[in-house]
Short mmCIF file of C-alpha atoms in Angstrom, two decimals:
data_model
loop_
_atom_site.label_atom_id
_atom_site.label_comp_id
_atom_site.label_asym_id
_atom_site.label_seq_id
_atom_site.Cartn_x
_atom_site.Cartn_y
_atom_site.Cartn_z
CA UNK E 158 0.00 0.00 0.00
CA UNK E 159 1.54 3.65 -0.94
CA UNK E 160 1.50 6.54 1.23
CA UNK E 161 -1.26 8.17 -0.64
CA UNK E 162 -3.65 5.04 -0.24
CA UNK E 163 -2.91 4.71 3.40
CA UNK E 164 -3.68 8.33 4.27
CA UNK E 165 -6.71 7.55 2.55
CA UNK E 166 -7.77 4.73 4.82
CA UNK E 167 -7.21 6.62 7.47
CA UNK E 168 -9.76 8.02 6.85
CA UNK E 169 -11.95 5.28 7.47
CA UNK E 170 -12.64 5.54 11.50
CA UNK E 171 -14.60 7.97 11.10
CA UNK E 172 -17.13 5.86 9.18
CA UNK E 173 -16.91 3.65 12.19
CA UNK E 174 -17.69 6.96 14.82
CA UNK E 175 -20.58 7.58 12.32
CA UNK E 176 -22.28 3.67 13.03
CA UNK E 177 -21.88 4.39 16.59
CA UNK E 178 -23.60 7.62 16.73
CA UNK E 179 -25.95 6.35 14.21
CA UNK E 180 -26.48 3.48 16.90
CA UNK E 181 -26.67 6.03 19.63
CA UNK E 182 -29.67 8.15 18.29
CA UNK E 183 -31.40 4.77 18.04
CA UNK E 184 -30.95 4.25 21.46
CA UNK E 185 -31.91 7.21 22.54
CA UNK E 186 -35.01 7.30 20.44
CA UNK E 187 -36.01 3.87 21.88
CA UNK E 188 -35.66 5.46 25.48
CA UNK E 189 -37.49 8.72 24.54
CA UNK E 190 -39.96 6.91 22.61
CA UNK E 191 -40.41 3.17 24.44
CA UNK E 192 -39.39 -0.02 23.59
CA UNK E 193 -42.57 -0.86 21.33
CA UNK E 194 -42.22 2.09 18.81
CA UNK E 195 -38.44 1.42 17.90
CA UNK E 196 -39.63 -2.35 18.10
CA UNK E 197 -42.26 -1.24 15.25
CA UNK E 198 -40.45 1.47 13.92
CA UNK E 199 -36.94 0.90 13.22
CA UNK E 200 -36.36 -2.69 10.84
CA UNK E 201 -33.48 -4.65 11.20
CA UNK E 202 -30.70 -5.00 8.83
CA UNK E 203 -30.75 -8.20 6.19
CA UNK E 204 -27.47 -9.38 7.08
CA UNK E 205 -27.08 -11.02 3.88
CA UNK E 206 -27.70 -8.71 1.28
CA UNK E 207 -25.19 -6.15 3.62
CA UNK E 208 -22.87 -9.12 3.22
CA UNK E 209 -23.03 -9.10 -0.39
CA UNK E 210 -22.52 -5.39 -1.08
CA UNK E 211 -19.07 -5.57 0.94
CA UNK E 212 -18.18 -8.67 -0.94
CA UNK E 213 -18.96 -6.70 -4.44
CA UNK E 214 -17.27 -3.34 -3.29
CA UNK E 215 -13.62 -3.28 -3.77
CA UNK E 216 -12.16 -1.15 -1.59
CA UNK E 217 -13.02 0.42 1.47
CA UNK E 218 -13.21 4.00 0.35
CA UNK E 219 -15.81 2.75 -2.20
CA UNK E 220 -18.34 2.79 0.76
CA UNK E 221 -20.46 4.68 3.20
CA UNK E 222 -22.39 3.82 6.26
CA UNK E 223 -25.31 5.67 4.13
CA UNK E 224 -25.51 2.44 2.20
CA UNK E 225 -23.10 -0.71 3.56
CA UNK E 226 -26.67 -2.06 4.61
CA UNK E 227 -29.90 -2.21 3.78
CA UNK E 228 -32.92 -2.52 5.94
CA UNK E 229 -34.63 -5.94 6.32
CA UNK E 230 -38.82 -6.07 5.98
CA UNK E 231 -41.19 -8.69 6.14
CA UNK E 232 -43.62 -6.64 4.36
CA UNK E 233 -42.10 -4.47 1.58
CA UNK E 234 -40.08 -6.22 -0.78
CA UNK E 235 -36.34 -5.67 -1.43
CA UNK E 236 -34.53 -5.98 -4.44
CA UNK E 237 -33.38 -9.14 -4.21
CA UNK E 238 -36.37 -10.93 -3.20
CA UNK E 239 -38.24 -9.79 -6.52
CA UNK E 240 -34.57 -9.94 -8.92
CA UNK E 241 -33.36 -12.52 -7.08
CA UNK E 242 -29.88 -10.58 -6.88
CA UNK E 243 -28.74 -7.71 -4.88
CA UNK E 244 -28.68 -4.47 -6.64
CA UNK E 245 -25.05 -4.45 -8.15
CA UNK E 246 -24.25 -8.02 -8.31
CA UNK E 247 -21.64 -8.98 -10.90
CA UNK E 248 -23.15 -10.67 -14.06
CA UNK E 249 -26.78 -8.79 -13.77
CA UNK E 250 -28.50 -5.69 -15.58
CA UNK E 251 -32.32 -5.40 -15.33
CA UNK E 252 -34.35 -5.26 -18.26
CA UNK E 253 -37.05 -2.01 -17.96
CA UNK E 254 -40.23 -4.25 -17.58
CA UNK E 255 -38.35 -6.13 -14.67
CA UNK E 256 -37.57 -2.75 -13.10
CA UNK E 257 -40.93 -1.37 -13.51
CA UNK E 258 -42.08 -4.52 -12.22
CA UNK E 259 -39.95 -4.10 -8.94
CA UNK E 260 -41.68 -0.86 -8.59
CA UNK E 261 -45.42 -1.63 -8.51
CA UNK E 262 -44.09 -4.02 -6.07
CA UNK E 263 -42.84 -1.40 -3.71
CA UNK E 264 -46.21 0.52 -4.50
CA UNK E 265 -48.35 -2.56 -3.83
CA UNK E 266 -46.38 -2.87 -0.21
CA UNK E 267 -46.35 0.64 0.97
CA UNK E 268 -48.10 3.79 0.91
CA UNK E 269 -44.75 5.53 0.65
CA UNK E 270 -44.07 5.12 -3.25
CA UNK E 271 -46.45 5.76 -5.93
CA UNK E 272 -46.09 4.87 -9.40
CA UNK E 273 -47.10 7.28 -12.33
CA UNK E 274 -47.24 5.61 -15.90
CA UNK E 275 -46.21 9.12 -18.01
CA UNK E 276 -45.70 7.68 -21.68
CA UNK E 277 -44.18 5.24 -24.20
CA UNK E 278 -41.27 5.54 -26.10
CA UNK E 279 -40.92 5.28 -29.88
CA UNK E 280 -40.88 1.60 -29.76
CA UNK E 281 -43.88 1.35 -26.93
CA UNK E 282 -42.00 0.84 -24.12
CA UNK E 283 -43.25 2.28 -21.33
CA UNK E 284 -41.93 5.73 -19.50
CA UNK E 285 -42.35 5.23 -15.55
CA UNK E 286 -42.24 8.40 -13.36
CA UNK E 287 -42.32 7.40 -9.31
CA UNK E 288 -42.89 9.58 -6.08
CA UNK E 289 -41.07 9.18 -2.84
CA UNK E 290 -42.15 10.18 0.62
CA UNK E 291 -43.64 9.19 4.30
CA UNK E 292 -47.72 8.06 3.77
CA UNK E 293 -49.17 11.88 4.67
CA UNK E 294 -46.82 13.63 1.63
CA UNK E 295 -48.17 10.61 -0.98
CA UNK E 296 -51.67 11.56 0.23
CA UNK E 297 -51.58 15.05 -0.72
CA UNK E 298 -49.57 14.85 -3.36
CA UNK E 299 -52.26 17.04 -5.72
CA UNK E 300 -51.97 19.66 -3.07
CA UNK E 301 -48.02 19.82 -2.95
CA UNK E 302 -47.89 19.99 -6.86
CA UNK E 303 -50.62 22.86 -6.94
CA UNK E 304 -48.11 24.55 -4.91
CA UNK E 305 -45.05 24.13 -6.78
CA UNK E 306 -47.22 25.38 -9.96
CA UNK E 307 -48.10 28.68 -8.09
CA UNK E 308 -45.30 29.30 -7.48
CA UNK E 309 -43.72 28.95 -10.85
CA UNK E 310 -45.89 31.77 -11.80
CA UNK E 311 -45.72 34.43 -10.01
CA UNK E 312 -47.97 36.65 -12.27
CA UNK E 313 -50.84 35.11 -10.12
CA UNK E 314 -49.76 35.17 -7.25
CA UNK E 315 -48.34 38.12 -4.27
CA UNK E 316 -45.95 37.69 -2.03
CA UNK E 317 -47.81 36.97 0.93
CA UNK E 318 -49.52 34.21 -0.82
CA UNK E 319 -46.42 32.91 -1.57
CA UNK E 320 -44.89 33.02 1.56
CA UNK E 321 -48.62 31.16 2.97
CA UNK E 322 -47.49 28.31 -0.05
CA UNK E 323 -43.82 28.19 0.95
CA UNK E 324 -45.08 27.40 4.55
CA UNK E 325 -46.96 24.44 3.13
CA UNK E 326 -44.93 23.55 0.80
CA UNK E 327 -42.16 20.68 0.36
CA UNK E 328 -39.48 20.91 -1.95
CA UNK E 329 -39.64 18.55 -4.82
CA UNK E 330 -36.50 16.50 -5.92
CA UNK E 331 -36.28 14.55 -9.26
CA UNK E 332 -33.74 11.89 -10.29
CA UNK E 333 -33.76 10.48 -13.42
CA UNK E 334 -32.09 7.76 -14.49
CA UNK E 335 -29.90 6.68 -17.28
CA UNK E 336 -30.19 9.11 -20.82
CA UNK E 337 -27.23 7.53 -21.99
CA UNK E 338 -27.98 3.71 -22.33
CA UNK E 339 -24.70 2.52 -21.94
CA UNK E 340 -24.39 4.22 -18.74
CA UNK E 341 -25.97 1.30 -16.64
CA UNK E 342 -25.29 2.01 -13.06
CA UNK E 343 -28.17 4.72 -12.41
CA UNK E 344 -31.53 2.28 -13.10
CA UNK E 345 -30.27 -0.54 -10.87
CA UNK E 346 -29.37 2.02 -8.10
CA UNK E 347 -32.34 3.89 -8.12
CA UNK E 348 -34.31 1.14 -7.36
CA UNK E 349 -32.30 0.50 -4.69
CA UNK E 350 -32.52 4.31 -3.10
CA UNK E 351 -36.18 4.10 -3.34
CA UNK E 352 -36.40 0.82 -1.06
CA UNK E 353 -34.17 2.25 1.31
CA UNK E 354 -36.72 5.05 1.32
CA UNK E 355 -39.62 3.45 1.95
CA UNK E 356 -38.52 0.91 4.53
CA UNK E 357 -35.21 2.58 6.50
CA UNK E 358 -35.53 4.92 9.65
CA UNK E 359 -32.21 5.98 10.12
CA UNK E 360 -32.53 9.76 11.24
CA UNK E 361 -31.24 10.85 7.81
CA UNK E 362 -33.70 8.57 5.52
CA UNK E 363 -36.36 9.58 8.21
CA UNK E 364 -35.89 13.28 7.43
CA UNK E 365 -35.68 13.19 3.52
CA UNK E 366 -38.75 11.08 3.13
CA UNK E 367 -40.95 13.30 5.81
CA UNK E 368 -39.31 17.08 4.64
CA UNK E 369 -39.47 16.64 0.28
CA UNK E 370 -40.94 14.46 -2.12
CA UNK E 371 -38.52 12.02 -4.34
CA UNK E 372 -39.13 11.61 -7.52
CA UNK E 373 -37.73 8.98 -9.71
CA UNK E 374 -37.45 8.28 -13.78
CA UNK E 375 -36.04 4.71 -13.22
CA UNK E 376 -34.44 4.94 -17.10
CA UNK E 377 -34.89 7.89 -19.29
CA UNK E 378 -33.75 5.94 -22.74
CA UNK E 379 -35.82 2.97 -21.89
CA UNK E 380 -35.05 1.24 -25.39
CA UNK E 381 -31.30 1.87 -25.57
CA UNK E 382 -31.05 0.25 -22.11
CA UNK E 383 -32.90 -2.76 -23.21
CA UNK E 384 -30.79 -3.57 -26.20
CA UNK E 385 -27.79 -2.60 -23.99
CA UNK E 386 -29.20 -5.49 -21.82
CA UNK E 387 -29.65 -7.57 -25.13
CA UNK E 388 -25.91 -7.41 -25.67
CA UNK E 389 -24.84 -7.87 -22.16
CA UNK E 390 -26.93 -11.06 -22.18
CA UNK E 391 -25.69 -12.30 -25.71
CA UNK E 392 -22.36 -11.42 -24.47
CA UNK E 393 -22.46 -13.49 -21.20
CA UNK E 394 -24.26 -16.85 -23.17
CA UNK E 395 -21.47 -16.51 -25.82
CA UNK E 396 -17.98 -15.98 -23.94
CA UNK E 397 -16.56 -17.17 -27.43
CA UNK E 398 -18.45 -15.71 -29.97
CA UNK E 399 -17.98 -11.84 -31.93
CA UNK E 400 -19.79 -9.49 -29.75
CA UNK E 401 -22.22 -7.40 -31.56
CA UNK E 402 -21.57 -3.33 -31.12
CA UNK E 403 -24.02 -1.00 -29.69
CA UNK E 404 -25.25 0.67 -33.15
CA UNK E 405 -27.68 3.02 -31.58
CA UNK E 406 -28.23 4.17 -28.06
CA UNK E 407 -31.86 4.78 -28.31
CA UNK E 408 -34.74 4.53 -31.47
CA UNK E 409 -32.30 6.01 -34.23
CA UNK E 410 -30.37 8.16 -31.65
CA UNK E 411 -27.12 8.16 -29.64
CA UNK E 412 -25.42 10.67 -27.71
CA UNK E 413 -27.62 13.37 -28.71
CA UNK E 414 -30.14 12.57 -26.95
CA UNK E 415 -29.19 14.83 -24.41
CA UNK E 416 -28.90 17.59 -26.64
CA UNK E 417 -32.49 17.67 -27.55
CA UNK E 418 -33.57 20.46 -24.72
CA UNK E 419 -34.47 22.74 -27.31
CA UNK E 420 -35.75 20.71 -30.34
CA UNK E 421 -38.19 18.32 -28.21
CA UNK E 422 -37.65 15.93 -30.99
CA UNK E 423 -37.96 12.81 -29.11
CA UNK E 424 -40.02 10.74 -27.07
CA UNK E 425 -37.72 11.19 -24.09
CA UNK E 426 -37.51 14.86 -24.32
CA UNK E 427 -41.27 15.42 -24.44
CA UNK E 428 -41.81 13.02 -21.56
CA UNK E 429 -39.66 15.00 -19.38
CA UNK E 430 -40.94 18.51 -20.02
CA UNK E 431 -44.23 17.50 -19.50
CA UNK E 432 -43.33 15.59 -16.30
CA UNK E 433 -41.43 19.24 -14.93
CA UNK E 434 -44.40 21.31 -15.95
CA UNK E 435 -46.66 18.75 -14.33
CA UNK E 436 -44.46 18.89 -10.82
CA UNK E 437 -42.75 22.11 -10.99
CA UNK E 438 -39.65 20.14 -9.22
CA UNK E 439 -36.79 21.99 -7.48
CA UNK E 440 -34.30 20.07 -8.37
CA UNK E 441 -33.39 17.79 -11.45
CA UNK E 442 -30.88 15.88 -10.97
CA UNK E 443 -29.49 13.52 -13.79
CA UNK E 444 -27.47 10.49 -13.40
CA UNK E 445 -24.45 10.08 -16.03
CA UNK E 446 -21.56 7.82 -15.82
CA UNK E 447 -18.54 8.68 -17.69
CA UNK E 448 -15.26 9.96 -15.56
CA UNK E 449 -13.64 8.65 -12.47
CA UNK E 450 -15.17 8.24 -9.92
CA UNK E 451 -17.62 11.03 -9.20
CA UNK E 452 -18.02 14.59 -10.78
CA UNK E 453 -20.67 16.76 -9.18
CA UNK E 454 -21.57 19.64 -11.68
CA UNK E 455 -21.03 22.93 -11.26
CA UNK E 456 -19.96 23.80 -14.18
CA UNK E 457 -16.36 25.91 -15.41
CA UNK E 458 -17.97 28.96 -16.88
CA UNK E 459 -18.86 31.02 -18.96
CA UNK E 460 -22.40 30.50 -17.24
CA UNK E 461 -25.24 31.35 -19.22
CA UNK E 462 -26.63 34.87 -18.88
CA UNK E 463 -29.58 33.99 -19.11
CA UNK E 464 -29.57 31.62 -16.19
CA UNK E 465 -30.12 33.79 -12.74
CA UNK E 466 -27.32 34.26 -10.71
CA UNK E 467 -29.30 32.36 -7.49
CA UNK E 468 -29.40 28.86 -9.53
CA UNK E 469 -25.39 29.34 -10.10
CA UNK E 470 -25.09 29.80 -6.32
CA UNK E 471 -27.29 26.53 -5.68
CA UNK E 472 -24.97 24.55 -8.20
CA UNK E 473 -22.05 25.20 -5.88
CA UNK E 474 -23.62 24.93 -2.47
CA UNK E 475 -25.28 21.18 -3.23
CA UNK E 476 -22.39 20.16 -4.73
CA UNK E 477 -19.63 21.03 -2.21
CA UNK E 478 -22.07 19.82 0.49
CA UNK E 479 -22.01 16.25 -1.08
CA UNK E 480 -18.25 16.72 -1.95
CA UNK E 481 -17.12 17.56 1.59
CA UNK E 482 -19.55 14.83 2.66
CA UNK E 483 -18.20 12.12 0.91
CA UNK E 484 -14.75 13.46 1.55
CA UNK E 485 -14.69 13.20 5.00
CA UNK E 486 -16.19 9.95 4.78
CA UNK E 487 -12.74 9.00 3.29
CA UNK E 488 -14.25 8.25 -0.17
CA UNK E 489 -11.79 9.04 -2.88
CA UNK E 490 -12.04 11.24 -6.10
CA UNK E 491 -14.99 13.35 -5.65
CA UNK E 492 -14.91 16.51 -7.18
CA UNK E 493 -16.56 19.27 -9.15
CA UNK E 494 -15.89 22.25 -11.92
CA UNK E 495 -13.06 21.03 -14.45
CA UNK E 496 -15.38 19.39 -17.29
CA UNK E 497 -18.75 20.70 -18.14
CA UNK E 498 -19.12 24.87 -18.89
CA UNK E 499 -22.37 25.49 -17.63
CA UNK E 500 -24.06 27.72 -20.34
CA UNK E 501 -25.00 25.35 -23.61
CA UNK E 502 -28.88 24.94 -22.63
CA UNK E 503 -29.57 21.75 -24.87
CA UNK E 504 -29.15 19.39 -22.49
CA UNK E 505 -31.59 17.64 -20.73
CA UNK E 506 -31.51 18.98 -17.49
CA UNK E 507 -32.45 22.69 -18.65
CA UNK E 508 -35.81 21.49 -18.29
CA UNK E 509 -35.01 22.50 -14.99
CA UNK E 510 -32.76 25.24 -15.35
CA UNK E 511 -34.75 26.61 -18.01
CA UNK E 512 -37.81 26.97 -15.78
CA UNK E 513 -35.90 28.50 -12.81
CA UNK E 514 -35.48 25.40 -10.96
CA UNK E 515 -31.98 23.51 -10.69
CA UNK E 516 -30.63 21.25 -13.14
CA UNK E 517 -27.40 19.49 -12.28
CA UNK E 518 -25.98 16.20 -13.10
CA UNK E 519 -23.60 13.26 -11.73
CA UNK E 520 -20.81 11.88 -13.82
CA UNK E 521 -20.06 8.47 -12.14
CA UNK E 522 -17.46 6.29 -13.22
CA UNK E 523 -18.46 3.15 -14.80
CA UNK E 524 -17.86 0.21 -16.56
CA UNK E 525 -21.18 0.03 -18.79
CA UNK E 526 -21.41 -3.74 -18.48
CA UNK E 527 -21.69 -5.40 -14.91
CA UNK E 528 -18.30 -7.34 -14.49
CA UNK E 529 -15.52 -6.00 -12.48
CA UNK E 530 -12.24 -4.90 -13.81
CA UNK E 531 -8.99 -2.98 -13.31
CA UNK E 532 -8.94 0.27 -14.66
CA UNK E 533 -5.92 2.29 -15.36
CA UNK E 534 -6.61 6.09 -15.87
CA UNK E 535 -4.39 9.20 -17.54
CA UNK E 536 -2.58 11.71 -15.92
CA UNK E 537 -5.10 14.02 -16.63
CA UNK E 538 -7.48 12.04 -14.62
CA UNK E 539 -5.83 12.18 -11.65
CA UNK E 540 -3.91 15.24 -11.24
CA UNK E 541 -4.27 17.37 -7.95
CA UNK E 542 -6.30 20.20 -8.78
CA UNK E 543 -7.89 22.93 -6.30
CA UNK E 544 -10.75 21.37 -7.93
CA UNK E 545 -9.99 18.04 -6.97
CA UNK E 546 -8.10 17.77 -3.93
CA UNK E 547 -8.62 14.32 -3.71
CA UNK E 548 -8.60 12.73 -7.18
CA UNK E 549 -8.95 9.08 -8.42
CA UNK E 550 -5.88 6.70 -8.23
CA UNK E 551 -3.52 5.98 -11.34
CA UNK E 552 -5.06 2.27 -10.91
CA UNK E 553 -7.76 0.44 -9.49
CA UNK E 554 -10.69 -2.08 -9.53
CA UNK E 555 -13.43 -0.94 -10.58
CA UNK E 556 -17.26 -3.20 -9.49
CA UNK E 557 -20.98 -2.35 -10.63
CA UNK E 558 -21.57 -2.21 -6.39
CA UNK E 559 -19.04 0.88 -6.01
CA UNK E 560 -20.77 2.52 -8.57
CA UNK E 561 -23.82 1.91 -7.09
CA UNK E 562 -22.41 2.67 -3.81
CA UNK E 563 -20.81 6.07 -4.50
CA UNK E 564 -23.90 7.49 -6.91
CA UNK E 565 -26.45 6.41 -3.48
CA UNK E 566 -24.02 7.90 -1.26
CA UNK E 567 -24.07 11.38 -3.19
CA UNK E 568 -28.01 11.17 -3.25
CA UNK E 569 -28.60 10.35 -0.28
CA UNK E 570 -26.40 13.45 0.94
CA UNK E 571 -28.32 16.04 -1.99
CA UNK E 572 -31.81 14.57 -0.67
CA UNK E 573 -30.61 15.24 3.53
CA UNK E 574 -29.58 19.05 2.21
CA UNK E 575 -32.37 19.59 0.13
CA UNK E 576 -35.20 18.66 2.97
CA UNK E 577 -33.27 19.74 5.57
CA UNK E 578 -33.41 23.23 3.92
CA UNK E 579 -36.56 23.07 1.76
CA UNK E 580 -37.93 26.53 2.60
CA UNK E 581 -35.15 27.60 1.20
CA UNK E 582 -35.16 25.97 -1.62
CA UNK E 583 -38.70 26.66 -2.44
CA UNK E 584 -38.60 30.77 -1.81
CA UNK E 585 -35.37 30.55 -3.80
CA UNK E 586 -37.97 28.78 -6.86
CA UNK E 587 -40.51 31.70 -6.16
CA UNK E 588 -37.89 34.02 -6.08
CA UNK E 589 -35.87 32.85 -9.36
CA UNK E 590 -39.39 33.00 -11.35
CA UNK E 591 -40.27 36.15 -10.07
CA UNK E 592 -37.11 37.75 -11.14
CA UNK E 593 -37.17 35.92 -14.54
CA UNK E 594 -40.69 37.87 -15.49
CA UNK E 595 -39.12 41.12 -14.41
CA UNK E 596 -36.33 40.40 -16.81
CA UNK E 597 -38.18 41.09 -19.64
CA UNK E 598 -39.09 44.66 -18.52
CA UNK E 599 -36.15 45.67 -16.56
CA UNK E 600 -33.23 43.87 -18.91
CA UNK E 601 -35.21 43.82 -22.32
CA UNK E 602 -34.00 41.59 -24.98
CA UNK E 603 -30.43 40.15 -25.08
#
C-alpha cells in the first residue's frame, strides 16, 4: 500500500464513529420513545444482502455507512427478493419491464411510493415516473404539486400568498435515471434508493422522506437500455463468440439525446418537459456515468446569462455539500468544476434550469457492463487540482456495487440538504421566477 492510499484509509474511523452515533440516536429514540415504537419502527438489517454489497465493493473508500446495509422487511419487498440478486451483483443488468415490475411491487407494499405511468417511447415501451415520501406527503400529493405550480408563476400570485405556499410547501426533488444507455449504473441504483426510502428509519432517511418528495425516472432511454441489456446477455451466453456493437443508443439516436432540450424531438424529451411542468420540481438531478469516480456539476464557466445568478449559487452549495460529505467519509475522487461549462442549454436537465429550478448532473465512473475490472486512468485524470483535492488513483478495480455505492451515497447526501433546507429551496424557486418575469421589462432583450 503507498502513502497516498494509506492516508486515505485513514480516513476510514470515522465511518466507524458515524455507526456508533448512528447506533446512539437509536438508542436514545427507543428510550425517549419506548421499547414498542423502535420495536415497530426501526427494521433490522438483512445481514445477507449487507454481506453481499461488501463482498462486491472493492475497496473500502468505495463505501459509506449511508448504504453498507440495507434494511430488512417482512412486508415491503427488497430488491433481491423480486430480482433474485442484490442491486449491483456482478453478471446482472435489469431489463425495464423487470424494473418497472420491482416498482409496482414497492407501490403494492407501501403507501410511501407511488407509481405514475407518463408515456411510451418510440418503440412502446413504457416511460415510468415514481414519487417518494412518508404516507401523509403521498396523500396530498395534488396539493403539494398545486403549490409548486403557483409558485412557478408568479404573475398570479403576491408575495404573501407565496410566503402562505412556501409554509406548506415541500421541496420537490427529481432523479432520473440513465439518458445515456450505456451508462448502466443509475436504473439498478435507483431502485435500490427508493427501497431504502420506503422501509429505513435511520434519522437521515427519516428526514428526507418526511421534509421533500422524491421523484424517480427509473431509465430515461428505456429502449437503448434494453438492447444494452440484449448485448450484455448475448455477451455473457457466448464468452466465445464476436460481440455485436451497440449501433444506436436509443430509437435512431445516440449521444444526442441529451442535446435535444431545445428541439423536443424525441419521445424522451417530451416526456420529461411535461413531467417538470406537471411537478414544478426543485431540483433535477441527472445520473451520467462517464469519468472517475464522481463529478458533481457545477460547471467551469462562462455560465449562461440567461440563467439567474441564485441557480449558479445553488450549483455550488449542493455540490460542495455532497463533496465535503463524501470526503470526509474518506471516499476518494470526488470533485466538481473542471469538465462541463455550464451555459450550452440543450441538455436535458435545462428542463429544470430553463424553468428557474436547478438542473445538475452526476458523472459516475463506470464500466457500462456489470463485471468488475482494473482500470488504469491518464494523468489528466488524476492530477491534484484545487478542484480536486482528492482525485482518483492511477489504478484500481473498478465493481458495478461501487458505482452503485458512491452514486447512493451522493443522493442520499443532496436529498438530507435539500429537505433539511426546503424553505429555502422553495422561496429561492418563487424568487428565481419572479425575477425571470421582471427580466423582460427591466433587462429587455439580449
Amino acid at each position: 500500500m503507498d502513502t497516498r492510499e494509506a492516508a486515505r484509509r485513514n480516513l476510514l474511523p470515522r465511518k466507524m464513529l458515524r455507526r456508533l452515533a448512528r447506533g446512539a440516536v437509536v438508542a436514545l429514540g427507543c428510550l425517549l420513545l419506548g421499547s414498542g415504537a423502535c420495536a415497530q419502527g426501526s427494521p433490522s438489517n438483512d445481514e445477507g444482502y449487507a454481506k453481499k454489497i461488501r463482498e462486491f465493493t472493492t475497496e473500502p473508500f468505495f463505501i459509506t455507512e449511508l448504504v453498507d446495509h440495507l434494511p430488512a422487511s417482512s412486508i415491503v419487498p427488497s430488491p433481491e427478493k423480486v430480482l433474485g440478486h442484490i442491486i449491483g451483483a456482478p453478471g446482472y443488468l435489469t431489463y425495464s419491464r423487470d424494473i418497472y415490475h420491482y416498482y409496482d411491487e414497492l407501490a403494492k407494499a407501501t403507501p410511501r411510493v407511488k407509481v405514475f405511468h407518463v408515456g411510451k417511447t418510440e418503440e412502446g415501451r413504457e416511460f415510468y415516473l415514481v414519487a417518494v415520501s412518508d404516507e401523509s406527503n403521498i396523500a396530498q400529493l395534488d396539493r403539494l404539486r398545486e403549490i409548486t405550480a403557483k409558485l412557478a408563476d408568479p404573475r398570479k400570485i403576491t408575495d404573501a400568498e407565496a410566503q402562505q405556499l412556501i409554509a406548506g410547501g415541500k421541496p420537490i426533488y427529481w432523479a432520473s435515471g440513465s439518458i445515456h444507455s450505456p451508462e448502466t449504473g443509475s436504473p439498478e441504483m435507483l431502485m435500490e434508493l427508493a427501497y431504502r426510502l420506503a422501509v429505513e428509519d435511520s434519522p437521515i432517511i427519516a428526514n428526507i422522506r418526511r421534509n421533500l418528495v422524491f421523484l424517480i425516472t427509473p431509465v430515461l432511454e428505456v429502449d437503448g437500455h434494453d438492447r444494452v441489456v440484449d448485448t450484455w446477455n448475448y455477451r455473457k451466453a457466448n464468452p466465445d463468440k464476436m460481440q455485436p456493437g451497440l449501433i444506436y443508443w436509443g430509437h435512431y439516436v445516440a449521444h444526442d439525446n441529451n442535446r435535444d432540450s431545445l428541439g423536443m424531438a424525441l419521445k424522451l424529451s417530451q416526456a420529461q418537459m411535461k413531467n417538470f411542468l406537471d411537478w414544478h420540481p426543485q431540483v433535477l438531478h441527472d445520473l451520467h456515468e462517464s469519468i472517475p469516480y464522481l463529478y458533481i456539476s457545477t460547471g467551469t464557466g462562462p455560465y449562461n446569462a440567461w440563467l439567474d445568478p441564485i441557480v449558479i449559487s445553488e450549483w455550488q452549495k449542493m455540490a460542495y455539500n455532497e463533496i465535503e460529505g463524501l470526503t470526509d467519509r474518506g471516499v476518494v475522487g470526488v470533485w466538481t468544476h473542471g469538465f462541463y461549462d455550464g451555459w450550452a442549454p440543450n441538455y436535458m436537465f435545462y428542463v429544470a434550469n430553463g424553468h428557474n429550478s436547478i438542473g445538475r448532473f452526476y458523472e459516475t465512473f463506470g464500466n457500462s457492463d456489470p463485471e468488475t475490472r482494473e482500470r488504469e486512468l491518464p494523468p489528466s485524470a488524476t492530477n491534484r487540482d484545487w478542484f480536486r483535492p482528492n482525485p482518483p488513483l492511477p489504478r484500481v478495480k473498478w465493481s458495478l456495487r461501487n458505482n452503485i455505492n458512491m452514486q447512493e451515497s451522493g443522493l442520499i447526501l443532496g436529498l438530507d440538504y435539500t429537505a433539511t433546507h426546503g424553505r429555502e429551496f422553495l422561496q429561492n424557486f418563487y424568487l428565481k421566477s419572479k425575477r425571470s418575469v421582471a427580466k423582460a421589462t427591466t433587462e429587455g432583450p439580449a
